[in-house]
Each structure stands twice: as structure tokens, then as C-alpha cells.
mmCIF file of N, CA, C and O in Angstrom:
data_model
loop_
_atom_site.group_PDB
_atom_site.id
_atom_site.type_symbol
_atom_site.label_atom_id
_atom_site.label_comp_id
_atom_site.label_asym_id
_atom_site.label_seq_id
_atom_site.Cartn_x
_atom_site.Cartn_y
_atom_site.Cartn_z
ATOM 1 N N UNK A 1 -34.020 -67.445 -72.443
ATOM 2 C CA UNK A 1 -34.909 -67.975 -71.431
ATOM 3 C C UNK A 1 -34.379 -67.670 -70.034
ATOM 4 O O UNK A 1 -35.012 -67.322 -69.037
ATOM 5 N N UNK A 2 -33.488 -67.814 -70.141
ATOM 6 C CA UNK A 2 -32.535 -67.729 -68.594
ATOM 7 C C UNK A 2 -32.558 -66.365 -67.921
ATOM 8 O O UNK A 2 -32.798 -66.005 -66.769
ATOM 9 N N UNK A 3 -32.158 -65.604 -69.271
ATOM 10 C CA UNK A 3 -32.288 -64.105 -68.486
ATOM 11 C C UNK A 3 -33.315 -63.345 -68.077
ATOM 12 O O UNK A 3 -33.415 -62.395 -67.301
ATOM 13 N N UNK A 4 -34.367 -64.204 -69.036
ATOM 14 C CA UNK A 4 -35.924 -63.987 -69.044
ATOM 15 C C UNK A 4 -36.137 -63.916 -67.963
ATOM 16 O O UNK A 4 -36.442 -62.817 -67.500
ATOM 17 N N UNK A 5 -36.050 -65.249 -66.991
ATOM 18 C CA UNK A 5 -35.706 -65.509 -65.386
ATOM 19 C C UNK A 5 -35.532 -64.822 -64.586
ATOM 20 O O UNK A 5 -36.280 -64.239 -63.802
ATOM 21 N N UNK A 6 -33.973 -64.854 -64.809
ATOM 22 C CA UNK A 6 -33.686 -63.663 -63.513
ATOM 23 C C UNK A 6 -33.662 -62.356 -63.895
ATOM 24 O O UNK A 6 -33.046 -61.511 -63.245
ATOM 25 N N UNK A 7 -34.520 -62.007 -65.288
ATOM 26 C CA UNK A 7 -35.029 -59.890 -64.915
ATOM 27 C C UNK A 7 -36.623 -60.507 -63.996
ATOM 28 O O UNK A 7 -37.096 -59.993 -62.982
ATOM 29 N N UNK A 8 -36.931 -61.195 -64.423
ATOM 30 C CA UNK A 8 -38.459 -61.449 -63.925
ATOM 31 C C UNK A 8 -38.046 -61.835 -62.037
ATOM 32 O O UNK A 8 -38.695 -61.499 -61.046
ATOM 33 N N UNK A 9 -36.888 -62.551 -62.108
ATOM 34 C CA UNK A 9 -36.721 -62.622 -60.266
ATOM 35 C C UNK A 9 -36.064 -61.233 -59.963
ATOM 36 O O UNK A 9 -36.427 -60.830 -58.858
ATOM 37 N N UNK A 10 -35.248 -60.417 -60.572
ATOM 38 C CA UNK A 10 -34.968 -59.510 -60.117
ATOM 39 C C UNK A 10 -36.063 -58.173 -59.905
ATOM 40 O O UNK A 10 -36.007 -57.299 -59.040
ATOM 41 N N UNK A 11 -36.687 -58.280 -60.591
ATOM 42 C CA UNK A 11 -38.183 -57.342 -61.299
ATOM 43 C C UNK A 11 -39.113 -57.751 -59.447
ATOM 44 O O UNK A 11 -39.278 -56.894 -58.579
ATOM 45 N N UNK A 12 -39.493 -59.037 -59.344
ATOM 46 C CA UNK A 12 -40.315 -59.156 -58.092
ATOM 47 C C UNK A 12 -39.414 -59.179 -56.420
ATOM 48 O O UNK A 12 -39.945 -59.236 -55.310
ATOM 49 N N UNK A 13 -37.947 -59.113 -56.743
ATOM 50 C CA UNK A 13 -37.350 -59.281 -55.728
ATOM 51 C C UNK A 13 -37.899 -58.093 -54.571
ATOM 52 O O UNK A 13 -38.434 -57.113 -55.089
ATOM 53 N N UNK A 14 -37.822 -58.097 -53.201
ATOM 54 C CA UNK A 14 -38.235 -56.966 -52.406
ATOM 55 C C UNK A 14 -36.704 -55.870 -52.524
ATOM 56 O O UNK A 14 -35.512 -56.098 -52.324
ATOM 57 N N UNK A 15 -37.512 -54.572 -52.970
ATOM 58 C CA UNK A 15 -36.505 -53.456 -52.776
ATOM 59 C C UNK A 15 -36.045 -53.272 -51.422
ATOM 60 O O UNK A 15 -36.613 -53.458 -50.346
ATOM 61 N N UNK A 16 -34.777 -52.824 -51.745
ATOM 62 C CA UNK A 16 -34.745 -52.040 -49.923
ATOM 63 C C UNK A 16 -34.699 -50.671 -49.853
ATOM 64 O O UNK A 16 -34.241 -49.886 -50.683
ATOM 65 N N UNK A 17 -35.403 -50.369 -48.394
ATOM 66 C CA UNK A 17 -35.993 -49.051 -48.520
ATOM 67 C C UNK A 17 -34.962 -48.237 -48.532
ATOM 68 O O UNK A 17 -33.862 -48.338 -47.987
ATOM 69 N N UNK A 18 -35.590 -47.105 -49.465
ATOM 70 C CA UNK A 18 -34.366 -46.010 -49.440
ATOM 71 C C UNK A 18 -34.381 -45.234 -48.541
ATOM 72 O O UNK A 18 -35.475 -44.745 -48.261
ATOM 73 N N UNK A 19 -33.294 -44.865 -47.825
ATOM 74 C CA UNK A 19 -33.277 -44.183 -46.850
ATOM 75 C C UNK A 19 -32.655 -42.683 -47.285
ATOM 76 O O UNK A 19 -31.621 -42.359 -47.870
ATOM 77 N N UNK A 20 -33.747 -41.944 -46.736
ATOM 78 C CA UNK A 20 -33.843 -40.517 -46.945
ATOM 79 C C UNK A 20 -33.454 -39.523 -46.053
ATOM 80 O O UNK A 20 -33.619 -39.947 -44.910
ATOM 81 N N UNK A 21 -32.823 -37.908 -46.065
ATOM 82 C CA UNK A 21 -32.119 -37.592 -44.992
ATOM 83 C C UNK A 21 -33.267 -37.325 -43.894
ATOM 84 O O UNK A 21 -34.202 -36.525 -43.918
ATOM 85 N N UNK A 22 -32.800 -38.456 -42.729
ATOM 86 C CA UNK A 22 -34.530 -37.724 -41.249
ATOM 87 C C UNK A 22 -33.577 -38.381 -40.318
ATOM 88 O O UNK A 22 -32.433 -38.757 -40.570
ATOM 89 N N UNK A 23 -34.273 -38.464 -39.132
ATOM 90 C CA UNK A 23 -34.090 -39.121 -38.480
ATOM 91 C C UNK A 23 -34.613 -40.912 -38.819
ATOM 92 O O UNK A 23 -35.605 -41.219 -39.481
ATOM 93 N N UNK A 24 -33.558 -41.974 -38.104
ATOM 94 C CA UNK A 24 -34.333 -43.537 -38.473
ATOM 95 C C UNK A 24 -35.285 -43.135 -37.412
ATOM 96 O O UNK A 24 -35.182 -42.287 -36.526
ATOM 97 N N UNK A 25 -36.469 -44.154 -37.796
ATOM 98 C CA UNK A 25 -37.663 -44.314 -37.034
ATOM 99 C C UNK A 25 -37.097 -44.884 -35.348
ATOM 100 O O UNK A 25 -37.338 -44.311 -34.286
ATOM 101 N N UNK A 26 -36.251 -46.241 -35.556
ATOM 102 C CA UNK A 26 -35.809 -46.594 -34.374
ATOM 103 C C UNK A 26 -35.157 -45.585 -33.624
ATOM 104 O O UNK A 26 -35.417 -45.686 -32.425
ATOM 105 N N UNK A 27 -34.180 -44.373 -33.994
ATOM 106 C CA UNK A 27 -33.460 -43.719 -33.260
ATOM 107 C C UNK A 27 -34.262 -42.910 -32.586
ATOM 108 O O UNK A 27 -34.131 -42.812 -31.366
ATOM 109 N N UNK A 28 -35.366 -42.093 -33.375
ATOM 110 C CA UNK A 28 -36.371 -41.306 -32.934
ATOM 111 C C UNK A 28 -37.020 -42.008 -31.353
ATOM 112 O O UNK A 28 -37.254 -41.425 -30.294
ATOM 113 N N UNK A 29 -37.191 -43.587 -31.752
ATOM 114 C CA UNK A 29 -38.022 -43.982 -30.378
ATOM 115 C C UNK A 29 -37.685 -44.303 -29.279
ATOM 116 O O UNK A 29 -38.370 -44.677 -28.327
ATOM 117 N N UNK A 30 -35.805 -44.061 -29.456
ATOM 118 C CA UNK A 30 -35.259 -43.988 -28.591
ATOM 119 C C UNK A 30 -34.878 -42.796 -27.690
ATOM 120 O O UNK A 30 -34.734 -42.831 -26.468
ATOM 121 N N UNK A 31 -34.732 -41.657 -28.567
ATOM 122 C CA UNK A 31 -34.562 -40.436 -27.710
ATOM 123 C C UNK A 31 -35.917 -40.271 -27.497
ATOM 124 O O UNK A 31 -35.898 -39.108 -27.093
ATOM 125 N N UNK A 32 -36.858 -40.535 -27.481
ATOM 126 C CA UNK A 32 -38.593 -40.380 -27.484
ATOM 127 C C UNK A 32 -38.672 -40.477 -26.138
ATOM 128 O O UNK A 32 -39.323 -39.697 -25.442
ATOM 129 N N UNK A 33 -37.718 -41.867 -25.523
ATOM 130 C CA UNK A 33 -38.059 -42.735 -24.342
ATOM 131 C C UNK A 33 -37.218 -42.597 -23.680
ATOM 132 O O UNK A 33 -37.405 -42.929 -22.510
ATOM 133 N N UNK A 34 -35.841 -42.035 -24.069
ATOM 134 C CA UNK A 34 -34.613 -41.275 -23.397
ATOM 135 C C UNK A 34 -35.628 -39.910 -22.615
ATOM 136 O O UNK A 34 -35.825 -39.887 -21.400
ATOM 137 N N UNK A 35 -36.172 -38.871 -23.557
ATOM 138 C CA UNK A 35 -36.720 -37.682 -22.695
ATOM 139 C C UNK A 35 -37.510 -38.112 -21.788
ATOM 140 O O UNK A 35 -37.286 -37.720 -20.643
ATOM 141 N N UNK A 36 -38.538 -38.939 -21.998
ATOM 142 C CA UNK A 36 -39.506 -39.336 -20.771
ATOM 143 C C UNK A 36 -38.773 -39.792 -20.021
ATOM 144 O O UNK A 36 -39.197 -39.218 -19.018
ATOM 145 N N UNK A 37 -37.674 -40.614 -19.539
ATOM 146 C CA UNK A 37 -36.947 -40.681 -18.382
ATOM 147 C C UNK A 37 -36.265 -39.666 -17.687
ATOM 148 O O UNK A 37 -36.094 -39.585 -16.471
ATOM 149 N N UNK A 38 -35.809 -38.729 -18.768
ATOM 150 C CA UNK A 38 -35.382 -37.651 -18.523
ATOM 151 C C UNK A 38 -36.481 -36.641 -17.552
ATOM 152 O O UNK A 38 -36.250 -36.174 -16.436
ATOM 153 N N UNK A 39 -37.479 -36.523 -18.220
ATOM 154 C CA UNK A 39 -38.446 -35.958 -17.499
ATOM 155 C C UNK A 39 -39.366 -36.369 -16.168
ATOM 156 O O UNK A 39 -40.291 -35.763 -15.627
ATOM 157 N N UNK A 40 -38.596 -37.923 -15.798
ATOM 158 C CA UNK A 40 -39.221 -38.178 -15.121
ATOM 159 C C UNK A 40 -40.595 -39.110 -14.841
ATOM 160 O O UNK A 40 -41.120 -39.417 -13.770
ATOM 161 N N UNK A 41 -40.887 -39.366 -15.919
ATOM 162 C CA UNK A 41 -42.573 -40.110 -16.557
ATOM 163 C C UNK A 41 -41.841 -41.863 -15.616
ATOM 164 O O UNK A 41 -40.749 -42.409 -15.768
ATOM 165 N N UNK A 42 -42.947 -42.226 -14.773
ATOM 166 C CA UNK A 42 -42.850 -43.074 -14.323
ATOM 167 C C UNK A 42 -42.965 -44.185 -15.007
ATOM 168 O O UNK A 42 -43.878 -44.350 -15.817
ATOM 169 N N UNK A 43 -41.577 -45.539 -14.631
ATOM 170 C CA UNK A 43 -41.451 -46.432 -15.545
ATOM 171 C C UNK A 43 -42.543 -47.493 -15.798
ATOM 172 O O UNK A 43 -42.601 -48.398 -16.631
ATOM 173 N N UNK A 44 -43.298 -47.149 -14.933
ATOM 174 C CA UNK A 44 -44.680 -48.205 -15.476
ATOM 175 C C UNK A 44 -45.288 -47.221 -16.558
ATOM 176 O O UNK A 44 -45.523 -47.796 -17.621
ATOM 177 N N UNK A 45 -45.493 -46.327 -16.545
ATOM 178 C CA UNK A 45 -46.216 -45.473 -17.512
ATOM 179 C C UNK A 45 -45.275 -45.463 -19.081
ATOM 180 O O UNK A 45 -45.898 -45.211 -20.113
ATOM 181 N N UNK A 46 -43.717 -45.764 -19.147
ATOM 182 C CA UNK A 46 -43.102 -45.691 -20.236
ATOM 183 C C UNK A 46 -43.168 -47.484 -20.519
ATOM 184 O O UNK A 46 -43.505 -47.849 -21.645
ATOM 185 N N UNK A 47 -42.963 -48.133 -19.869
ATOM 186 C CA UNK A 47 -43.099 -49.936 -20.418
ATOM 187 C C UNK A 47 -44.537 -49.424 -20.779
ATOM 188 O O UNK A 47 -44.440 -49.584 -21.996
ATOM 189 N N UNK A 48 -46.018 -48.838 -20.571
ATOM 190 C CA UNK A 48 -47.193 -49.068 -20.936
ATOM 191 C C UNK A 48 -46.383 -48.423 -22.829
ATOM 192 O O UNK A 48 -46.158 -49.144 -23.801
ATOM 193 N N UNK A 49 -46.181 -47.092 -22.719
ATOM 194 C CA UNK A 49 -46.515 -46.580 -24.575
ATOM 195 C C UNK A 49 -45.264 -47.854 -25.145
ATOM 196 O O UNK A 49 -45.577 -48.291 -26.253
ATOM 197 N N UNK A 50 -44.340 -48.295 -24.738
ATOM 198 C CA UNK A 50 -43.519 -49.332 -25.171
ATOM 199 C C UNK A 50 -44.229 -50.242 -25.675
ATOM 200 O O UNK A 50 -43.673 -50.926 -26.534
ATOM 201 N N UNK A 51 -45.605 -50.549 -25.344
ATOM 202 C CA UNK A 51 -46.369 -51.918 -26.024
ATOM 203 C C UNK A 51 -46.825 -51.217 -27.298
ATOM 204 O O UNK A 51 -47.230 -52.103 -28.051
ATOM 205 N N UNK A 52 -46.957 -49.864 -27.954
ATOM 206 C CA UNK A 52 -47.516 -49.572 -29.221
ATOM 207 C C UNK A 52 -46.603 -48.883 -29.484
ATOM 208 O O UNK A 52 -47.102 -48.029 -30.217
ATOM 209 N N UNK A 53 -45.255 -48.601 -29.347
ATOM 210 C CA UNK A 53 -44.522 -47.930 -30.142
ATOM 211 C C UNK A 53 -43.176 -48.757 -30.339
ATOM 212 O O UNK A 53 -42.144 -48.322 -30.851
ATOM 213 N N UNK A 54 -43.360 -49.860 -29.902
ATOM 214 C CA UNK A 54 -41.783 -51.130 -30.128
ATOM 215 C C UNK A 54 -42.638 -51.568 -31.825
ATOM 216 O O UNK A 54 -42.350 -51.227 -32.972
ATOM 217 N N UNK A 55 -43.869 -52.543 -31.216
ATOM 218 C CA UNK A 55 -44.573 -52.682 -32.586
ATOM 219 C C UNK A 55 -44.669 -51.900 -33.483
ATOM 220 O O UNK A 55 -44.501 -52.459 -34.567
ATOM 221 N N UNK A 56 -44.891 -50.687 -33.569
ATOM 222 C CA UNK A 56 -44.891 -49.674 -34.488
ATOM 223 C C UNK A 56 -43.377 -49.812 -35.315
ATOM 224 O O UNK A 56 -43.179 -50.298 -36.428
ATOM 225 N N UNK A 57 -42.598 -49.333 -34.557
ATOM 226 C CA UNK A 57 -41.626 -49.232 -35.370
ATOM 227 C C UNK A 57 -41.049 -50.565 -35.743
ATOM 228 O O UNK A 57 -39.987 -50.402 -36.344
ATOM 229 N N UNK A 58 -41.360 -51.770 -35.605
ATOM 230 C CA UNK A 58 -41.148 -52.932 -36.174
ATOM 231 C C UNK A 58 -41.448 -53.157 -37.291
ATOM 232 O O UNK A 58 -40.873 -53.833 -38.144
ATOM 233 N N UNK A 59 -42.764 -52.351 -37.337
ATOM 234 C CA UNK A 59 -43.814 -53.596 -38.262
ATOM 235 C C UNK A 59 -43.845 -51.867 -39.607
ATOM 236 O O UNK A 59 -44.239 -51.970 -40.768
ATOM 237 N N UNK A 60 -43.489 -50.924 -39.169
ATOM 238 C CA UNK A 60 -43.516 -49.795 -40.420
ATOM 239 C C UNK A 60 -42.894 -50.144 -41.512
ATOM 240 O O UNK A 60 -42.274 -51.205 -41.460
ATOM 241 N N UNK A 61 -42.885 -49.629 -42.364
ATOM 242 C CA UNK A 61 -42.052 -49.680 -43.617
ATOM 243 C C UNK A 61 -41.437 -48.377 -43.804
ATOM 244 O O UNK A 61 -40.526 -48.332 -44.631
ATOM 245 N N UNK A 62 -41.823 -47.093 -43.074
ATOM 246 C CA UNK A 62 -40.616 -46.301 -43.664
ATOM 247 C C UNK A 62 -39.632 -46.312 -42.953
ATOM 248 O O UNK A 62 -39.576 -47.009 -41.940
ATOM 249 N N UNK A 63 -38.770 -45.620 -43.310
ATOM 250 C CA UNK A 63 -37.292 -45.887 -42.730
ATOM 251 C C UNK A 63 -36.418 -44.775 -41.811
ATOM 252 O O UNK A 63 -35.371 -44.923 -41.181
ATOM 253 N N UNK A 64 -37.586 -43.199 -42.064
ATOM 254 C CA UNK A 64 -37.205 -42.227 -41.016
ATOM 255 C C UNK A 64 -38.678 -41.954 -40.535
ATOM 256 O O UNK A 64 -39.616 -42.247 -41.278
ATOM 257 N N UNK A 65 -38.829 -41.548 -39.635
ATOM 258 C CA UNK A 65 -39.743 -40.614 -38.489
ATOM 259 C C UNK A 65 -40.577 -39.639 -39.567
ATOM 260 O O UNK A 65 -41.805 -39.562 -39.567
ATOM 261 N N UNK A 66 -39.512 -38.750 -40.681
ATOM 262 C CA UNK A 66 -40.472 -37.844 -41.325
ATOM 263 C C UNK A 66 -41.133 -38.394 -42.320
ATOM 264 O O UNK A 66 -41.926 -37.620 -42.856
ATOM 265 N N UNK A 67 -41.087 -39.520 -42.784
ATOM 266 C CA UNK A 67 -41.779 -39.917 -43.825
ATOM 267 C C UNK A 67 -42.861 -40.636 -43.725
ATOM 268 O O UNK A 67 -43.560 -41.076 -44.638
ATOM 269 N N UNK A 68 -43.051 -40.804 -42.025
ATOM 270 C CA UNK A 68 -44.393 -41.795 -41.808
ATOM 271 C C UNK A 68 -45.344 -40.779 -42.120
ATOM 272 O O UNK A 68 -45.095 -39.584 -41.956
ATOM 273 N N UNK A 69 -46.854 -41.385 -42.743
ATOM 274 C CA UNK A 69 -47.963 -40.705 -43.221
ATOM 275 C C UNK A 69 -49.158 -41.120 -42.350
ATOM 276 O O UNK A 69 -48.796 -41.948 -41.514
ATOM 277 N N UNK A 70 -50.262 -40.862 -42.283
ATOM 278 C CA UNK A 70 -51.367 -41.475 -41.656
ATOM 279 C C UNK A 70 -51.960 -42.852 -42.640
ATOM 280 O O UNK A 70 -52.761 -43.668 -42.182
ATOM 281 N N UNK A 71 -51.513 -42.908 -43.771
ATOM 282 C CA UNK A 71 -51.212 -44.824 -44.289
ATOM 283 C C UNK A 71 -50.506 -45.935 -43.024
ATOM 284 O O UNK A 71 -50.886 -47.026 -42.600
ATOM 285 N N UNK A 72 -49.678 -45.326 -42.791
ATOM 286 C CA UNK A 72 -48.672 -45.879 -41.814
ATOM 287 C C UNK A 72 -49.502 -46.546 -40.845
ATOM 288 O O UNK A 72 -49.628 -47.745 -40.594
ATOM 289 N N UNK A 73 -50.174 -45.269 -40.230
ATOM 290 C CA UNK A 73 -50.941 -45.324 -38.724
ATOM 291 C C UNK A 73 -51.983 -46.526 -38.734
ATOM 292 O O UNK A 73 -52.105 -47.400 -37.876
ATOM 293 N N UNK A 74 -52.892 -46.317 -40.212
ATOM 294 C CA UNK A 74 -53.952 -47.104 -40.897
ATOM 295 C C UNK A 74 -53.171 -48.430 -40.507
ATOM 296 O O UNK A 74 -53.102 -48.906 -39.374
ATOM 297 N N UNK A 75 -52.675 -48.864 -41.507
ATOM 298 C CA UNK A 75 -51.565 -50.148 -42.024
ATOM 299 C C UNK A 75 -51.100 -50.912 -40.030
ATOM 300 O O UNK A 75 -51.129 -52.102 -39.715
ATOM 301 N N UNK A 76 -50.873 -50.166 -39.452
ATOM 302 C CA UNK A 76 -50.364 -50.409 -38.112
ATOM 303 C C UNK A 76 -51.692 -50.725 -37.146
ATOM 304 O O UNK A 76 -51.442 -51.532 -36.251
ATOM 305 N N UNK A 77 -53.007 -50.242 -37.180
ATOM 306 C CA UNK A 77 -54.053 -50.233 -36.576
ATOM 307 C C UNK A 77 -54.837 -51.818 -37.413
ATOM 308 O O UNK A 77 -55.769 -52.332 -36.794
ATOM 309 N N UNK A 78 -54.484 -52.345 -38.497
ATOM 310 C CA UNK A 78 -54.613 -53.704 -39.053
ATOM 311 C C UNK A 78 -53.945 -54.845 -38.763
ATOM 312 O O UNK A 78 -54.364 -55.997 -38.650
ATOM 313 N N UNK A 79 -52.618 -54.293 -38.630
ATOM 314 C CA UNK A 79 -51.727 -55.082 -38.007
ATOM 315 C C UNK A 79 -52.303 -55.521 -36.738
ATOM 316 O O UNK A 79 -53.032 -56.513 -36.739
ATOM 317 N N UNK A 80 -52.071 -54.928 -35.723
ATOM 318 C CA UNK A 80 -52.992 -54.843 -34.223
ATOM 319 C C UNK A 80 -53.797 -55.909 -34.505
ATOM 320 O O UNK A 80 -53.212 -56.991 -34.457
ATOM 321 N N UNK A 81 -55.157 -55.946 -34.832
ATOM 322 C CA UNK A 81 -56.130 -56.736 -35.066
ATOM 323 C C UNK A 81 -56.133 -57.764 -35.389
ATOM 324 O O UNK A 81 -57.050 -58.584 -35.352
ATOM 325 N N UNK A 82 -54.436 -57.923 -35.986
ATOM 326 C CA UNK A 82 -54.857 -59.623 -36.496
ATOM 327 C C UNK A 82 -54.214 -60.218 -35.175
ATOM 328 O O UNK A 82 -54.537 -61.362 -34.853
ATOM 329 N N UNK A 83 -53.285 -59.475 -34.361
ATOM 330 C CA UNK A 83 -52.710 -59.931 -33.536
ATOM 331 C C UNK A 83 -53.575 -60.584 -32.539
ATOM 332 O O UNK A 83 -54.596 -59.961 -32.250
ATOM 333 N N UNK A 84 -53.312 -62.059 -31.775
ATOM 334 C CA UNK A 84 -53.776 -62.562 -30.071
ATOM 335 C C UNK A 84 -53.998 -61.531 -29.327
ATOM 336 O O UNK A 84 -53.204 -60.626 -29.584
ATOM 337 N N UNK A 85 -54.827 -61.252 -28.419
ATOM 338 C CA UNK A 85 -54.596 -60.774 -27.496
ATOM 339 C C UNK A 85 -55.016 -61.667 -26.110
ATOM 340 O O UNK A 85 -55.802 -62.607 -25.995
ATOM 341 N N UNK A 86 -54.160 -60.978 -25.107
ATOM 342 C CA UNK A 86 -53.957 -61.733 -24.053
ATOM 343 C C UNK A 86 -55.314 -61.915 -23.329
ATOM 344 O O UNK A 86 -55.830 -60.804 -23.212
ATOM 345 N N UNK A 87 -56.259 -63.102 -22.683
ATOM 346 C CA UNK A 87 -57.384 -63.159 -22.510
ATOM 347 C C UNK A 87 -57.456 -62.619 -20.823
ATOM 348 O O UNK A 87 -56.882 -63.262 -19.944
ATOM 349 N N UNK A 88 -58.074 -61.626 -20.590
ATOM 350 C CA UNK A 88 -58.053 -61.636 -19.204
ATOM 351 C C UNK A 88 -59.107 -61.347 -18.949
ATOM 352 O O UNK A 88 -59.990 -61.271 -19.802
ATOM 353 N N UNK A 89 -59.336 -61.040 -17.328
ATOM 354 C CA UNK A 89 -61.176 -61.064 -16.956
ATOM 355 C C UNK A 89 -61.795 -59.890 -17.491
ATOM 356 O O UNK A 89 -62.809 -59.686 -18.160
ATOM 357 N N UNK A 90 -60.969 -59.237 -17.045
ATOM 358 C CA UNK A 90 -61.844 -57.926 -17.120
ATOM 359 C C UNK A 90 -61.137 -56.685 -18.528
ATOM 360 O O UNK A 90 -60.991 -55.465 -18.463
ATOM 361 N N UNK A 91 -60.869 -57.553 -19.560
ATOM 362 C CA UNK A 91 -60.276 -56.610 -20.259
ATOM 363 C C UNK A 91 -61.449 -56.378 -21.622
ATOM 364 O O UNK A 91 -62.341 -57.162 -21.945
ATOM 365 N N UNK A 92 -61.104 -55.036 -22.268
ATOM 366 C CA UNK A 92 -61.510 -54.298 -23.236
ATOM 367 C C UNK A 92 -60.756 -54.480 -24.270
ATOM 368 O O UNK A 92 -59.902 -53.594 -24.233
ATOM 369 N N UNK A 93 -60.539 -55.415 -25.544
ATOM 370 C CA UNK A 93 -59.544 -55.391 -26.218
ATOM 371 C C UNK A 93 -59.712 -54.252 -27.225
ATOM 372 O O UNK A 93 -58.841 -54.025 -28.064
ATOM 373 N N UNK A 94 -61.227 -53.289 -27.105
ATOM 374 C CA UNK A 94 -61.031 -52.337 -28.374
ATOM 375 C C UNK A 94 -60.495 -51.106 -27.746
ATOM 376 O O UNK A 94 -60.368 -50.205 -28.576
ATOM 377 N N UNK A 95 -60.007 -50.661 -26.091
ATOM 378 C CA UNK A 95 -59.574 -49.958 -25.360
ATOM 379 C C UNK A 95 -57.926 -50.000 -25.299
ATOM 380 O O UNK A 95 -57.156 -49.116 -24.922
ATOM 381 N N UNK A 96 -57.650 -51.289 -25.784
ATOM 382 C CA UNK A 96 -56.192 -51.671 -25.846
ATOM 383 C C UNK A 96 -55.789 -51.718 -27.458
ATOM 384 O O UNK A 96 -54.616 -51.807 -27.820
ATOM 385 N N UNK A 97 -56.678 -51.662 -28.189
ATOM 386 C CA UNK A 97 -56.363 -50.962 -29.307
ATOM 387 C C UNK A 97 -56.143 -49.597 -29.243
ATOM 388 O O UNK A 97 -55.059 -49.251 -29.711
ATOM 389 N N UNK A 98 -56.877 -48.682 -28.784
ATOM 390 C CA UNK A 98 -57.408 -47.171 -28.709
ATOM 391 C C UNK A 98 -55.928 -46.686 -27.948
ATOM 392 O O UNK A 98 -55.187 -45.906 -28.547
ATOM 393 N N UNK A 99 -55.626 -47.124 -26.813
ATOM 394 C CA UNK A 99 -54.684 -46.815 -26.142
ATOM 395 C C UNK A 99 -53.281 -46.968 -27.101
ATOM 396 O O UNK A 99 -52.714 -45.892 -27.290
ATOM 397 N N UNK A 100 -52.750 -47.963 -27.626
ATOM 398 C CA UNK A 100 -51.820 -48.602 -28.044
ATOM 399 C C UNK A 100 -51.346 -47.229 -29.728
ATOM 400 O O UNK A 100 -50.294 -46.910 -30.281
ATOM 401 N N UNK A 101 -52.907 -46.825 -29.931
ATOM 402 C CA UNK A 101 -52.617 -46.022 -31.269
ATOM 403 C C UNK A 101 -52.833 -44.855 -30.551
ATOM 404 O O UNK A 101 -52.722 -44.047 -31.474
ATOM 405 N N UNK A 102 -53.064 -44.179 -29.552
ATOM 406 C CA UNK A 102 -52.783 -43.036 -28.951
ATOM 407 C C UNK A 102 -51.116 -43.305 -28.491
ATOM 408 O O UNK A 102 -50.440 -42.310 -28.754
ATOM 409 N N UNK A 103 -50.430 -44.277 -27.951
ATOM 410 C CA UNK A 103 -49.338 -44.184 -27.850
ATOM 411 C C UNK A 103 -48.206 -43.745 -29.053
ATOM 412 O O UNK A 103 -47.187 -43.056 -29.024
ATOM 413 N N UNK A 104 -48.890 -44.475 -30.087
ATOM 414 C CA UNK A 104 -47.722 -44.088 -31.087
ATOM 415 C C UNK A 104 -48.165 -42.655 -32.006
ATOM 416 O O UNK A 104 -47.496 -42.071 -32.859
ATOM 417 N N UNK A 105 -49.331 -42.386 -31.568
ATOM 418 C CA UNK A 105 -49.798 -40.915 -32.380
ATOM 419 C C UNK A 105 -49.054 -39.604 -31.277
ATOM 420 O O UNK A 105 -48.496 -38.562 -31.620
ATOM 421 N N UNK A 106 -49.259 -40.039 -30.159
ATOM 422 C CA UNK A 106 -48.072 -38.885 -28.671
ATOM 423 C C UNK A 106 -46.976 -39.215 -29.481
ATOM 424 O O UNK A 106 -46.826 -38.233 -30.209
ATOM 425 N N UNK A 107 -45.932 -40.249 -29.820
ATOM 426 C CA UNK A 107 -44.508 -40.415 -29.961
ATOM 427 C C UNK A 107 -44.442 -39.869 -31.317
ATOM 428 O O UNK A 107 -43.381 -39.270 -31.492
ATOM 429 N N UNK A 108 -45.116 -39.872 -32.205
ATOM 430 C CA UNK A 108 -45.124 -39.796 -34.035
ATOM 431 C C UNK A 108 -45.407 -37.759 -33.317
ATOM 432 O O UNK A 108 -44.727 -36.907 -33.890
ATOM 433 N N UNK A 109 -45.996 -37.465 -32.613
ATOM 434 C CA UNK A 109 -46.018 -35.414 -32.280
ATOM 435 C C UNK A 109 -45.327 -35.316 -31.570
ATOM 436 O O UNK A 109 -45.723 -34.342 -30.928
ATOM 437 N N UNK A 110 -44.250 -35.730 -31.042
ATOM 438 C CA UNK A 110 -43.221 -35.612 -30.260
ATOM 439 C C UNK A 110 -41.888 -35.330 -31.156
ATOM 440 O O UNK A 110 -40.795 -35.185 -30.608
#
């Protein structure tokens, strides 16, 4: 009975992801945001793709840069939606979706 148990808790336990030879997703979004300083991209314009590509790589499940798929992108554009958004006068929240997944689709071809 007992062992019955723990194959059945070990069986549903969460795996951890295997990490495969790439770059990590986090390191990638750092030299991502290293070159745009490098290049110059003004820091209001890099805090803006920072609001869809911090979340992104939070909320992904793979574990390098080459293994994200357009599931990923899907899965991340749901996420978004369930999220608050901030109420202001004059805002478009399906424009701050649109924007937010153009940010991380520039950083994911980069």
C-alpha cells in the first residue's frame, strides 16, 4: 500500500525541466537588452519591450531560447489576458496586448 503511494506521488510529482545544450532563456534576455543599450535604443523604449519580455521569460516553460515554439507564444498571449490591467483614460488594452507580443516576437528573432 505504501509504495503504492509514493510511485503514485512520485508518478504526479512536477518534473524538472531538462535542460538542453542553447542558450537559458533568461541569459538570452539579457544580452538581448545588453545590445540595445549597446546600440543605443533609448531607455524609455527598452523599460517599454521589458513589460513583455520579463513576463515572457517568467511565465515560459522551456528552459533555453532554442526550444521555444509558437505553443510558447500561444500559452504566453493567455497568460496576458487573465492578467489586471492597469485602468487608465485613454487606454486600448487589446493594443497593449498586440504591443507586449510584438515585443517578445522582436527578442525571440533576435
Amino acid at each position: 500500500m505504501r509504495s503504492g503511494l509514493v510511485d503514485q506521488a512520485e508518478y504526479t510529482a512536477v518534473q524538472p525541466i531538462r535542460v538542453t545544450k542553447g542558450t537559458p532563456l533568461a541569459q538570452a534576455s539579457e544580452k538581448y537588452f545588453a545590445d540595445l543599450e549597446a546600440r543605443g535604443v533609448d531607455a524609455k523604449s527598452i523599460r517599454s519591450y521589458r513589460t513583455g519580455v520579463d513576463p515572457f521569460v517568467q511565465t515560459c516553460k522551456k528552459a533555453c531560447i532554442e526550444d521555444v515554439i509558437k505553443q510558447d507564444m500561444i500559452d504566453f498571449m493567455g497568460w496576458l489576458r487573465e492578467q489586471p490591467l492597469r485602468k487608465r483614460r485613454n487606454s486600448n488594452p487589446e493594443r497593449t496586448y498586440s504591443n507586449k507580443v510584438g515585443y517578445v516576437a522582436i527578442f525571440l528573432r533576435a
